[in-house]
C-alpha positions as a LaTeX table, in Angstrom:
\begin{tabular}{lrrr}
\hline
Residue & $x$ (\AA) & $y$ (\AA) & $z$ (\AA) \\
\hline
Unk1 & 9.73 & 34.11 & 7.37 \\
Unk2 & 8.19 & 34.72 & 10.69 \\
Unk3 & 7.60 & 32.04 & 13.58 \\
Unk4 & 3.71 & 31.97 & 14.49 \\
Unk5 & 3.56 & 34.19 & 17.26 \\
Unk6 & 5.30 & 36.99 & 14.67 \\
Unk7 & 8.68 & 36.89 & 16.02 \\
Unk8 & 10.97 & 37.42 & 13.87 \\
Unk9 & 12.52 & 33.78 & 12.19 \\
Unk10 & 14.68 & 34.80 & 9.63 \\
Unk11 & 14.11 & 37.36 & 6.63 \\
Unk12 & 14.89 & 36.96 & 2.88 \\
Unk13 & 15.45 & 39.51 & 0.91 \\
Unk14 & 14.89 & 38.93 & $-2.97$ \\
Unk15 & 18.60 & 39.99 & $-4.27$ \\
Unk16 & 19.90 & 37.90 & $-1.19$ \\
Unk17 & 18.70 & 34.60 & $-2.69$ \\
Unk18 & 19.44 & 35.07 & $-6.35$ \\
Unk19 & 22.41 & 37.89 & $-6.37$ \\
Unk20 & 22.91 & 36.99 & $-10.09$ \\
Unk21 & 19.74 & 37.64 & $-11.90$ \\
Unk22 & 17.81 & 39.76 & $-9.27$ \\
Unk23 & 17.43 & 43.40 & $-8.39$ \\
Unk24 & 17.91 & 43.99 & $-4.58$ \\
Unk25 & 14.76 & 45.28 & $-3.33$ \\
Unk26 & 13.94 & 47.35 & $-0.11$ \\
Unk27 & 13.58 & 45.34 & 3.27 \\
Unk28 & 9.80 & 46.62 & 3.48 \\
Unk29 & 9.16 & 45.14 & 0.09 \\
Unk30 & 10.75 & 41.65 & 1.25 \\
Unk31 & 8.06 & 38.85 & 1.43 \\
Unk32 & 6.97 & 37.08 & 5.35 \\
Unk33 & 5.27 & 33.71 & 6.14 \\
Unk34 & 3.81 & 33.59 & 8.69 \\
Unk35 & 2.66 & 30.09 & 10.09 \\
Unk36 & $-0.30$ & 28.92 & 12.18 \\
Unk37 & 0.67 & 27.84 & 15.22 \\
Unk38 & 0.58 & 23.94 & 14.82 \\
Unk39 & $-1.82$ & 21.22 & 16.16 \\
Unk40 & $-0.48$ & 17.76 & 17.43 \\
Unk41 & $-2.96$ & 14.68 & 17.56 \\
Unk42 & $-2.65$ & 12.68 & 20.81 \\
Unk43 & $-1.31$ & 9.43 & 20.46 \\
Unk44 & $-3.54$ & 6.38 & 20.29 \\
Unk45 & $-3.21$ & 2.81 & 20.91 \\
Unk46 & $-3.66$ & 1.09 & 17.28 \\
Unk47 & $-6.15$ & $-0.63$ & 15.92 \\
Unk48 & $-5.11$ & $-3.28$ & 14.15 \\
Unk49 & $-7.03$ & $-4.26$ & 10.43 \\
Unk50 & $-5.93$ & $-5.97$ & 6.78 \\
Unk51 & $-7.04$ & $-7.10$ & 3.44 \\
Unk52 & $-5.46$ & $-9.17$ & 1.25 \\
Unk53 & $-5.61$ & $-8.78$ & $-2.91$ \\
Unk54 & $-7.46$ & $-12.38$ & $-3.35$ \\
Unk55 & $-8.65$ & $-14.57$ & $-0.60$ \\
Unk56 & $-8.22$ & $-17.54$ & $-3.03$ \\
Unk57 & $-5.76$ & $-18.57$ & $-5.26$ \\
Unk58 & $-4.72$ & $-22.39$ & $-6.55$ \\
Unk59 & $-1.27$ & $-23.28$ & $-5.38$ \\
Unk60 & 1.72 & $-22.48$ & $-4.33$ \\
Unk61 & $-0.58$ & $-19.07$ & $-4.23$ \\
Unk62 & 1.38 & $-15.92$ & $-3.51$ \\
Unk63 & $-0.83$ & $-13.47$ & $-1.40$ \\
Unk64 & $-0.58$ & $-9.55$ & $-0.99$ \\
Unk65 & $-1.86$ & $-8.29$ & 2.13 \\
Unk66 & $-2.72$ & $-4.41$ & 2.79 \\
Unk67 & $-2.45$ & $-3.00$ & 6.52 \\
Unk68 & $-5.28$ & $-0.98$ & 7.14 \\
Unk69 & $-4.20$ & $-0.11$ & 10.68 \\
Unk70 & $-4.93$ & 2.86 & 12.25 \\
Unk71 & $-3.70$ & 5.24 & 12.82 \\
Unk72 & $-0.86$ & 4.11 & 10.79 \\
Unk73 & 1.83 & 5.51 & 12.47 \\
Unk74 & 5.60 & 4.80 & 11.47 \\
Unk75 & 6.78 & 3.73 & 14.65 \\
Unk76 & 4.07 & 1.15 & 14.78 \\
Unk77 & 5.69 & $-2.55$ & 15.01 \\
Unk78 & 3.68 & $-5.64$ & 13.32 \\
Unk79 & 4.02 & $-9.09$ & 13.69 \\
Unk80 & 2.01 & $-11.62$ & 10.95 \\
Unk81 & 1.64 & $-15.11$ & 11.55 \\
Unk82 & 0.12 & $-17.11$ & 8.17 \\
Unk83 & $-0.91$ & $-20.24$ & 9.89 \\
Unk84 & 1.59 & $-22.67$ & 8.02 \\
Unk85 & 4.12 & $-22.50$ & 10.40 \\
Unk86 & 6.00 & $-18.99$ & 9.13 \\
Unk87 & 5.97 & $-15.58$ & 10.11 \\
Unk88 & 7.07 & $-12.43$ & 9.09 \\
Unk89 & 7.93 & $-9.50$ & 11.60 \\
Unk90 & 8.48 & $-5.52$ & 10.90 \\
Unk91 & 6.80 & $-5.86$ & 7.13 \\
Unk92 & 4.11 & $-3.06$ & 6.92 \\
Unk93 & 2.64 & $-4.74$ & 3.63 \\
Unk94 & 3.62 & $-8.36$ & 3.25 \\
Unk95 & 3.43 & $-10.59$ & 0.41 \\
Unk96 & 3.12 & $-14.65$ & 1.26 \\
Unk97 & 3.47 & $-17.59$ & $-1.06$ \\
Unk98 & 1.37 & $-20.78$ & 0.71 \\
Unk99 & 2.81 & $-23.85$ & $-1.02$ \\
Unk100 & 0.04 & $-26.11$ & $-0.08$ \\
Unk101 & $-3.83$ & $-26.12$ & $-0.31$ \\
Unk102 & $-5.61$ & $-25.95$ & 2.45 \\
Unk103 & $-7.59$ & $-22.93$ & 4.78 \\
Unk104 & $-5.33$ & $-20.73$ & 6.47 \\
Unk105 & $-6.17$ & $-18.01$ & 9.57 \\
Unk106 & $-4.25$ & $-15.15$ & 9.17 \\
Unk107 & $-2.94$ & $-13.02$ & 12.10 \\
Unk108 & $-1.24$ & $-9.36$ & 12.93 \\
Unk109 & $-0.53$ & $-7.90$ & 15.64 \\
Unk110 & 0.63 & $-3.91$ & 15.99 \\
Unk111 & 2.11 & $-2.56$ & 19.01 \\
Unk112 & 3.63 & 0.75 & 20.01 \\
Unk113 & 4.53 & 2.50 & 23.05 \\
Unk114 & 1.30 & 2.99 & 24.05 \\
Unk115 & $-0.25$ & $-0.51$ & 23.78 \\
Unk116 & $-0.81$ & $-3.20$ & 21.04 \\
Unk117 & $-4.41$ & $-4.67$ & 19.16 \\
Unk118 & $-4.31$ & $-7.93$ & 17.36 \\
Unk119 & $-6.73$ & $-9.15$ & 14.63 \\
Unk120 & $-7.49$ & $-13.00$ & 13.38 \\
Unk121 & $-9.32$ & $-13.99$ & 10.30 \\
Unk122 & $-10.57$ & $-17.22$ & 10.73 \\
Unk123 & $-10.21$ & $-19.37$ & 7.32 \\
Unk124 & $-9.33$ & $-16.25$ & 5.54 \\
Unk125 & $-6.93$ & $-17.65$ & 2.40 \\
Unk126 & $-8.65$ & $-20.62$ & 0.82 \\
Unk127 & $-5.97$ & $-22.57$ & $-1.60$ \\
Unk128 & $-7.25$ & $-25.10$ & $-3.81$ \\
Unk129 & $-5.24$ & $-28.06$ & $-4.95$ \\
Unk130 & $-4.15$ & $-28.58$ & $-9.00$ \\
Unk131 & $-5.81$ & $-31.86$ & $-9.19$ \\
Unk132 & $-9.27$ & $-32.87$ & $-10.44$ \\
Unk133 & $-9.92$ & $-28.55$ & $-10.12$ \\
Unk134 & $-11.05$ & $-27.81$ & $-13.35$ \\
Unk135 & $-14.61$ & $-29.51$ & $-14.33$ \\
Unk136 & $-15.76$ & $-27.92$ & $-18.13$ \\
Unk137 & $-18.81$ & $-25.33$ & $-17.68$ \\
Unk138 & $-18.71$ & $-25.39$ & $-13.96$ \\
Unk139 & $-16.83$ & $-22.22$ & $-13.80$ \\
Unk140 & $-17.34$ & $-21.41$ & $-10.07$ \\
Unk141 & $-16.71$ & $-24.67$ & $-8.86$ \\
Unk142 & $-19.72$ & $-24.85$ & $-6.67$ \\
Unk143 & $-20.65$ & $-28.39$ & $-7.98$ \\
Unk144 & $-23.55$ & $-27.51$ & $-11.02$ \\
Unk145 & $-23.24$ & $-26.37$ & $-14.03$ \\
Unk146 & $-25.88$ & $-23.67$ & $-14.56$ \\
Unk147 & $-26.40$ & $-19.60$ & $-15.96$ \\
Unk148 & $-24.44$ & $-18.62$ & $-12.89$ \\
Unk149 & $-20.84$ & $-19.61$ & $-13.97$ \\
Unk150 & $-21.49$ & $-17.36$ & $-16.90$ \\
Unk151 & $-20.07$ & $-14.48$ & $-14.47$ \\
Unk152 & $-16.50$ & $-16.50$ & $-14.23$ \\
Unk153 & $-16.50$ & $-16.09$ & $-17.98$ \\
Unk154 & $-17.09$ & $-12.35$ & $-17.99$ \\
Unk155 & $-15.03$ & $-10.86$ & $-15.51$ \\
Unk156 & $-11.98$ & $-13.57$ & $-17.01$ \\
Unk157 & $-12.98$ & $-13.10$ & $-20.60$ \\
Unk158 & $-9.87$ & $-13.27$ & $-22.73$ \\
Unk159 & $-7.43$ & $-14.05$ & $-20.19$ \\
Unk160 & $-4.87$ & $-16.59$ & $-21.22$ \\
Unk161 & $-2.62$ & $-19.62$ & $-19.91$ \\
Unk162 & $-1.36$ & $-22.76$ & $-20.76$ \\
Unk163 & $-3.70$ & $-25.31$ & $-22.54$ \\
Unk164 & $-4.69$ & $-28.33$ & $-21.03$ \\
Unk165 & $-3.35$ & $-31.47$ & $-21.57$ \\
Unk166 & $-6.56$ & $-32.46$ & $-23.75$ \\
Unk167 & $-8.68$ & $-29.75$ & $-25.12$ \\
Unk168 & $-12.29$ & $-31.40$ & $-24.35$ \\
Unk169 & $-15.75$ & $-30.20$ & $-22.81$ \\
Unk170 & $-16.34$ & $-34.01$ & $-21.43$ \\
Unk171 & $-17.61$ & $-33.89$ & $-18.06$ \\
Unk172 & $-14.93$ & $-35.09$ & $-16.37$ \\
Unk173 & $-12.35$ & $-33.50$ & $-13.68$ \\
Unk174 & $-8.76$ & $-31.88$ & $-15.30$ \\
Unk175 & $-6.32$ & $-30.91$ & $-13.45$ \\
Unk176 & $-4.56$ & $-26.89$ & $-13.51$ \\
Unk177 & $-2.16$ & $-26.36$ & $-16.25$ \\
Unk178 & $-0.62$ & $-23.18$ & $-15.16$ \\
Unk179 & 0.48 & $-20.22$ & $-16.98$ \\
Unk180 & $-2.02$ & $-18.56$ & $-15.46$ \\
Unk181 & $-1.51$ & $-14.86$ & $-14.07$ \\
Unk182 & $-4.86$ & $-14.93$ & $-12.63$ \\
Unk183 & $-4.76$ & $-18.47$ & $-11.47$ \\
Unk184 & $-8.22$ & $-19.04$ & $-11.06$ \\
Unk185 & $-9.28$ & $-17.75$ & $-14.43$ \\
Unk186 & $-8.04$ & $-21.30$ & $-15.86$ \\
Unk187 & $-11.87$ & $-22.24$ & $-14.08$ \\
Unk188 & $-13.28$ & $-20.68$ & $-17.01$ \\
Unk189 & $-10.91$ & $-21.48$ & $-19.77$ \\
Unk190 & $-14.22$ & $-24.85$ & $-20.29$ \\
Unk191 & $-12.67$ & $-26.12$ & $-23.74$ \\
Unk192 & $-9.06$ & $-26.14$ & $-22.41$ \\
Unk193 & $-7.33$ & $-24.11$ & $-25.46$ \\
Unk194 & $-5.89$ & $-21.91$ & $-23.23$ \\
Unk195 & $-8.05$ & $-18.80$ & $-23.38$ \\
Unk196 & $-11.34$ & $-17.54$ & $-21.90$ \\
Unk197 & $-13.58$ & $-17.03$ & $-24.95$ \\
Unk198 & $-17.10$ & $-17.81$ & $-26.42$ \\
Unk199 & $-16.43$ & $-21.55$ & $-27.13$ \\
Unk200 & $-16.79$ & $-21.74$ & $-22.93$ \\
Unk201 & $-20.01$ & $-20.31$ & $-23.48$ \\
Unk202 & $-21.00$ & $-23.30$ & $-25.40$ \\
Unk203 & $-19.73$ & $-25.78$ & $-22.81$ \\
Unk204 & $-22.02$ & $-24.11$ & $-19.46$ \\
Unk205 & $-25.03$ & $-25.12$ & $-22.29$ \\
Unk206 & $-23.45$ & $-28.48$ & $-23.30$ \\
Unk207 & $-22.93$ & $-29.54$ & $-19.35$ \\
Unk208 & $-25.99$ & $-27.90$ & $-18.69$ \\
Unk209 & $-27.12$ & $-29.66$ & $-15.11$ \\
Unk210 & $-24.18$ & $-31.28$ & $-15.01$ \\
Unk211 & $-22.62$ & $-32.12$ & $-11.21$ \\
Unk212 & $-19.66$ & $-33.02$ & $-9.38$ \\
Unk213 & $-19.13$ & $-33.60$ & $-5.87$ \\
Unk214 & $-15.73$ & $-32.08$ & $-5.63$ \\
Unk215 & $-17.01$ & $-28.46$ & $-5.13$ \\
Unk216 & $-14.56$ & $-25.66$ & $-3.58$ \\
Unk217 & $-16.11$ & $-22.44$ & $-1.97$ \\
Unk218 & $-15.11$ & $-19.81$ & $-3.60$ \\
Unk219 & $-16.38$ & $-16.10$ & $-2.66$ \\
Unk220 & $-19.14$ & $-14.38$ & $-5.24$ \\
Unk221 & $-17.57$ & $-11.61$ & $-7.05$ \\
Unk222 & $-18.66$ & $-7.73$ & $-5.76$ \\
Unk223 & $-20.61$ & $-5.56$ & $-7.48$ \\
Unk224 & $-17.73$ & $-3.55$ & $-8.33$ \\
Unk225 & $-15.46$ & $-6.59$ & $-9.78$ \\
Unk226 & $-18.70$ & $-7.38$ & $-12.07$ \\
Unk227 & $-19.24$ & $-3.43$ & $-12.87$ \\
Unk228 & $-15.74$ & $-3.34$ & $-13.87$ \\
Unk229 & $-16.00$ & $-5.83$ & $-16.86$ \\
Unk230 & $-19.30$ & $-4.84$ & $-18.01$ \\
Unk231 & $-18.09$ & $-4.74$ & $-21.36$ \\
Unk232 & $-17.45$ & $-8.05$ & $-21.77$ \\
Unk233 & $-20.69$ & $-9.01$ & $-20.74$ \\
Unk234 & $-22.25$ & $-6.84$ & $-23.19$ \\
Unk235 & $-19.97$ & $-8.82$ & $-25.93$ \\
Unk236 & $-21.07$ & $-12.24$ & $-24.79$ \\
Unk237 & $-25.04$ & $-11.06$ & $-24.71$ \\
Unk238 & $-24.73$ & $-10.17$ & $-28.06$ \\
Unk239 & $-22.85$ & $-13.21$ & $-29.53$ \\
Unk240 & $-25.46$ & $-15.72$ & $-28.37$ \\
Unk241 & $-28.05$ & $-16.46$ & $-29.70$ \\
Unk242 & $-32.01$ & $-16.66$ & $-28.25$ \\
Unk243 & $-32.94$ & $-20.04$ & $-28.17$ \\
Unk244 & $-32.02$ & $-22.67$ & $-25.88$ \\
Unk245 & $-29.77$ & $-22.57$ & $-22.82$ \\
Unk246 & $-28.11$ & $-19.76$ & $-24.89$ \\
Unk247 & $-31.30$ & $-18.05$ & $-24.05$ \\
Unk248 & $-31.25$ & $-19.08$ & $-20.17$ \\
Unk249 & $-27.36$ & $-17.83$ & $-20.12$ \\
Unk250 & $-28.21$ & $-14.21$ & $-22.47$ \\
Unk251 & $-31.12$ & $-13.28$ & $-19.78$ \\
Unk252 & $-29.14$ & $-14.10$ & $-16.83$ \\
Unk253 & $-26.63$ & $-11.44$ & $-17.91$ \\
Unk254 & $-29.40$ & $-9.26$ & $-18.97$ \\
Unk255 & $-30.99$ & $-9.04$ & $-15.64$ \\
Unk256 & $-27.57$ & $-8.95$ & $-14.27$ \\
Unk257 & $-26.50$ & $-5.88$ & $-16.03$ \\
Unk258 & $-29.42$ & $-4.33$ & $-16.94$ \\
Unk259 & $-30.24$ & $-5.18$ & $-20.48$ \\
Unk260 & $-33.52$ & $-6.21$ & $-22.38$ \\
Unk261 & $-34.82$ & $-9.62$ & $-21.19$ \\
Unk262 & $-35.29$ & $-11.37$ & $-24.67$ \\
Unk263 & $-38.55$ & $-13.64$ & $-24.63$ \\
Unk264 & $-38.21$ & $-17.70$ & $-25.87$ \\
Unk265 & $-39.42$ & $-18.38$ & $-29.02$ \\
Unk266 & $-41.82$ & $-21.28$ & $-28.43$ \\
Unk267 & $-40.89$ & $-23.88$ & $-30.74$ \\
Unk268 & $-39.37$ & $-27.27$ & $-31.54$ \\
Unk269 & $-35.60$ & $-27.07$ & $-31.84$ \\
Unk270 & $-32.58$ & $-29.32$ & $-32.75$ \\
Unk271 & $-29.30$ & $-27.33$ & $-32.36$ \\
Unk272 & $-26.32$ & $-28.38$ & $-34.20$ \\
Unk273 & $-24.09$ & $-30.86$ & $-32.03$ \\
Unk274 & $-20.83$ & $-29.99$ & $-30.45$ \\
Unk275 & $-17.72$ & $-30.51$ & $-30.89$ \\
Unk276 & $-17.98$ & $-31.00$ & $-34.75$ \\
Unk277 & $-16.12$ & $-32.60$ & $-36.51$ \\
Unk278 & $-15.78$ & $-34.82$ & $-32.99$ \\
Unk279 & $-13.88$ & $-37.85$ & $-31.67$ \\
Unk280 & $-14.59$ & $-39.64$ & $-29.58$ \\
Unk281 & $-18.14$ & $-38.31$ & $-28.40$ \\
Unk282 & $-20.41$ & $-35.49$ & $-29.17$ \\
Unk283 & $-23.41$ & $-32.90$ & $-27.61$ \\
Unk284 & $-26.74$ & $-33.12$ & $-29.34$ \\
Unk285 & $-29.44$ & $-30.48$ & $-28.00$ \\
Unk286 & $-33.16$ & $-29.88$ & $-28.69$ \\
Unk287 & $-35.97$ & $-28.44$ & $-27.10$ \\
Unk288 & $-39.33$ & $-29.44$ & $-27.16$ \\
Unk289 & $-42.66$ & $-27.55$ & $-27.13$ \\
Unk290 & $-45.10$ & $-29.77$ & $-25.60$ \\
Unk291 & $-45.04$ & $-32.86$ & $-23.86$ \\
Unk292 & $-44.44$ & $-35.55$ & $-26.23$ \\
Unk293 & $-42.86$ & $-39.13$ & $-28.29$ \\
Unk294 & $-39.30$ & $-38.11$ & $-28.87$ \\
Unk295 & $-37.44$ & $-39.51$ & $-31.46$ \\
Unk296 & $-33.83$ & $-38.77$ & $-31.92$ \\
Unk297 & $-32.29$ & $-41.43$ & $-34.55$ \\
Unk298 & $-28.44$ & $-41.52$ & $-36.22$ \\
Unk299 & $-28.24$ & $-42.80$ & $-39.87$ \\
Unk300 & $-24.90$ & $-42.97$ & $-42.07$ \\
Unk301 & $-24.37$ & $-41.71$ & $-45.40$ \\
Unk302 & $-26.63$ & $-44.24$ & $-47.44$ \\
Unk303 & $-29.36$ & $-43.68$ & $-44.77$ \\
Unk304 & $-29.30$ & $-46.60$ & $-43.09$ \\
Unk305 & $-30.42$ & $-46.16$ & $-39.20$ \\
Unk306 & $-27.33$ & $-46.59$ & $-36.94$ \\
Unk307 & $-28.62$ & $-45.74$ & $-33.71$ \\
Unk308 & $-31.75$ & $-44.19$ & $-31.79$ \\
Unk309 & $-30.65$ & $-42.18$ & $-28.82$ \\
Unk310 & $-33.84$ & $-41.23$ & $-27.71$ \\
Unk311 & $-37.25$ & $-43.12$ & $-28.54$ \\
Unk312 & $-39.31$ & $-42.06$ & $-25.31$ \\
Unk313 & $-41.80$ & $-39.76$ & $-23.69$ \\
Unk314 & $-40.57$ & $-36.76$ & $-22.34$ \\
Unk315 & $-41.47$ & $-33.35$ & $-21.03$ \\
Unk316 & $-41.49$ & $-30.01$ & $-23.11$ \\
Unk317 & $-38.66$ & $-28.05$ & $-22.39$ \\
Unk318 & $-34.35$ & $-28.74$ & $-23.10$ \\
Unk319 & $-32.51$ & $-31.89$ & $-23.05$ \\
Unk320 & $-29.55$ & $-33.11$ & $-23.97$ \\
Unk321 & $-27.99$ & $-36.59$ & $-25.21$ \\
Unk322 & $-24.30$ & $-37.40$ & $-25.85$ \\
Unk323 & $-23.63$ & $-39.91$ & $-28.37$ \\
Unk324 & $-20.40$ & $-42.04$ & $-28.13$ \\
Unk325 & $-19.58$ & $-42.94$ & $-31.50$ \\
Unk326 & $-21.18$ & $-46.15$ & $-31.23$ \\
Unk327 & $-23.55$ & $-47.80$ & $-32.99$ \\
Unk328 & $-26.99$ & $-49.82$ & $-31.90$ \\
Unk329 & $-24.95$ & $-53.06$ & $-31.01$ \\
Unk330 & $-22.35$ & $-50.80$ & $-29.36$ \\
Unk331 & $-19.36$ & $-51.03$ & $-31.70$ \\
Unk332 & $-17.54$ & $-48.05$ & $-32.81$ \\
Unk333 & $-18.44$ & $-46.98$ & $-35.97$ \\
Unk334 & $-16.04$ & $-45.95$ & $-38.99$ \\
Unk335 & $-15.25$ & $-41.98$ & $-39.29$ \\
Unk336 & $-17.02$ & $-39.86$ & $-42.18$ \\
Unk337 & $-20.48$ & $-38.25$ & $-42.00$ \\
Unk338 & $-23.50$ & $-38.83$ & $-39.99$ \\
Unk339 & $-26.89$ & $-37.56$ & $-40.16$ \\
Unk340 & $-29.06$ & $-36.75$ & $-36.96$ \\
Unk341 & $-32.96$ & $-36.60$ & $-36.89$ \\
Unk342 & $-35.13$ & $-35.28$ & $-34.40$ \\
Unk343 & $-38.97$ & $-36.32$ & $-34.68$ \\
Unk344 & $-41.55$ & $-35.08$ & $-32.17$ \\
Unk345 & $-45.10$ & $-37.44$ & $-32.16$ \\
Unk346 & $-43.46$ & $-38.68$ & $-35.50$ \\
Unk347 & $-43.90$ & $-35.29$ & $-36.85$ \\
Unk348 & $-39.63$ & $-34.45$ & $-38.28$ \\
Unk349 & $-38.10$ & $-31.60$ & $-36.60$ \\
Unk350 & $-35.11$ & $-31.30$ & $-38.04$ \\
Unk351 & $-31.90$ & $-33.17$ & $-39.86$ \\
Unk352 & $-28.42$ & $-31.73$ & $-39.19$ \\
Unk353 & $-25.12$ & $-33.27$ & $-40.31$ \\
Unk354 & $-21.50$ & $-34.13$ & $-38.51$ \\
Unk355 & $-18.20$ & $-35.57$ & $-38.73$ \\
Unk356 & $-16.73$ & $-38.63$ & $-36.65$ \\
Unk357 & $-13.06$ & $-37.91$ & $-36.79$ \\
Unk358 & $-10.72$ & $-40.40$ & $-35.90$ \\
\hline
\end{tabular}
């Protein structure tokens, strides 16, 4: 092996190296490497740069921050202060549980023996509190429920946790369960069972409109994240169906991903109410074609009229009633089965049936 300038380094023959199971060879026959003669980079002072895995998380959320700082030489000394009164010093790559929610600047600073940079991000690590987080079909907690929190569903879609206390697509604030290993993925768990699946589908259309004032800002999701779980998408286009706020929801992700925008059948429409069986209240949905007298009446078993929900003018297009078990004098009525009939300028619609549970 020969130094760069060819003088001589040290010389192997073949035999010498493996005297066992090698024939000696001739000294002109032995192999040289030669090397280039090599290049050294003059130092620099750093520049200091990080990322972090998730800039939101619920809490106690544990962070894991990257150092992007170059160059990233192995001498270089850091020093991270997480804006909750610890710090961390001589960690390359740290990870950081923040026990309480709240916005948090995050700070490094790199020095060698040639100077030092130091970088803030201002607000960087937003964690949200357990309480009142989770409100059903309002998956990116931005304070309306509408197509848009159908992208919460897709890129979390069968992720799984603990189940909620009560399993329920009221509109009305829950608090986290845990169990989560994407935290933030119980946002889309709507129903509360415990796992991210087409049922939460069903509650962005129930709570369609819906808002809250409680709203958290959480960052929309790149290009990349939503690329990523385009397959789940694809699923949830083809499991609903083409009518209704189904319809708004199945075009949003078509235009999203790509995929044929379906046209609305124009028509009068009662869907079937949900949750059913129910107890204590349940979603009834229609649309209408034209402007028009709505009626939308609840009769019991032998036909006799328990309640109307809606008796009223109102605009073509969907709505939405909830009806609380109650009947026209507002008592509770008994559990069994209910019919409910939708009549449009006293033309009938539709009858569908359900079940009070109690």
């Amino acid at each position: 092996i020969e130094n760069h300038d060819q003088s001589v380094g040290l010389l192997y023959t073949y035999a010498n190296i493996y005297p066992q199971s090698a024939t000696e060879i001739q000294n002109e026959f032995s192999i040289k490497f030669t090397t280039e003669a090599p290049e050294f980079a003059e130092p620099q002072i750093p520049t200091a740069d990080f990322v972090v895995n998730r800039t939101y998380g619920i809490a106690p959320y544990e962070a894991t921050f990257t150092n992007l700082t170059s160059p990233p030489y192995f001498y270089n000394e850091f020093n991270w202060e997480f804006n909750d009164g610890s710090s961390v010093q001589d960690e390359r790559h740290p990870v950081h549980i923040f026990a309480d929610p709240g916005n948090y600047d995050i700070t490094m600073n790199v020095e060698n023996t040639l100077g030092s940079d130091e970088i803030t991000k201002n607000d960087y690590i937003n964690v949200l509190s357990t309480d009142g987080l989770i409100w059903p079909g309002d998956t990116n907690s931005n304070g309306v429920v509408s197509a848009e929190d159908i992208l919460q569903i897709g890129v979390y879609w069968r992720q799984i946790g603990n189940a909620r206390t009560s399993s329920s697509v009221v509109w009305e604030a829950n608090d986290y369960p845990g169990g989560w290993d994407i935290d933030v993925a119980s946002l889309a768990d709507c129903d509360g069972n415990g796992e991210v699946n087409i049922a939460d589908v069903l509650a962005i259309g129930l709570n369609w409109g819906s808002t809250h004032g409680s709203t958290l800002s959480l960052p929309p999701f790149s290009n990349e994240e939503l690329e990523a779980s385009r397959s789940n998408f694809e699923d949830i286009y083809y499991a609903l169906g083409n009518t209704g706020n189904e319809l708004l929801i199945k075009n949003y992700i078509a235009r999203e991903f790509d995929m044929p925008i379906i046209q609305p059948v124009q028509i009068n429409f009662l869907q079937q109410n949900y949750p059913n069986p129910f107890n204590p209240e349940t979603n009834i949905s229609y649309s209408i074609l034209d402007n028009g007298l709505v009626e939308l009446s609840i009769y019991n078993i032998k036909g006799q009229l328990v309640k109307n929900l809606v008796r009223s003018a109102q605009n073509a297009g969907e709505h939405n009633v909830v009806w609380n078990g109650k009947d026209s004098a507002g008592k509770k009525v008994s559990s069994g089965l209910y019919f409910y009939k939708l009549k449009v300028n006293d033309k009938i619609i539709d009858t569908k049936k359900m079940m009070l549970l109690k």
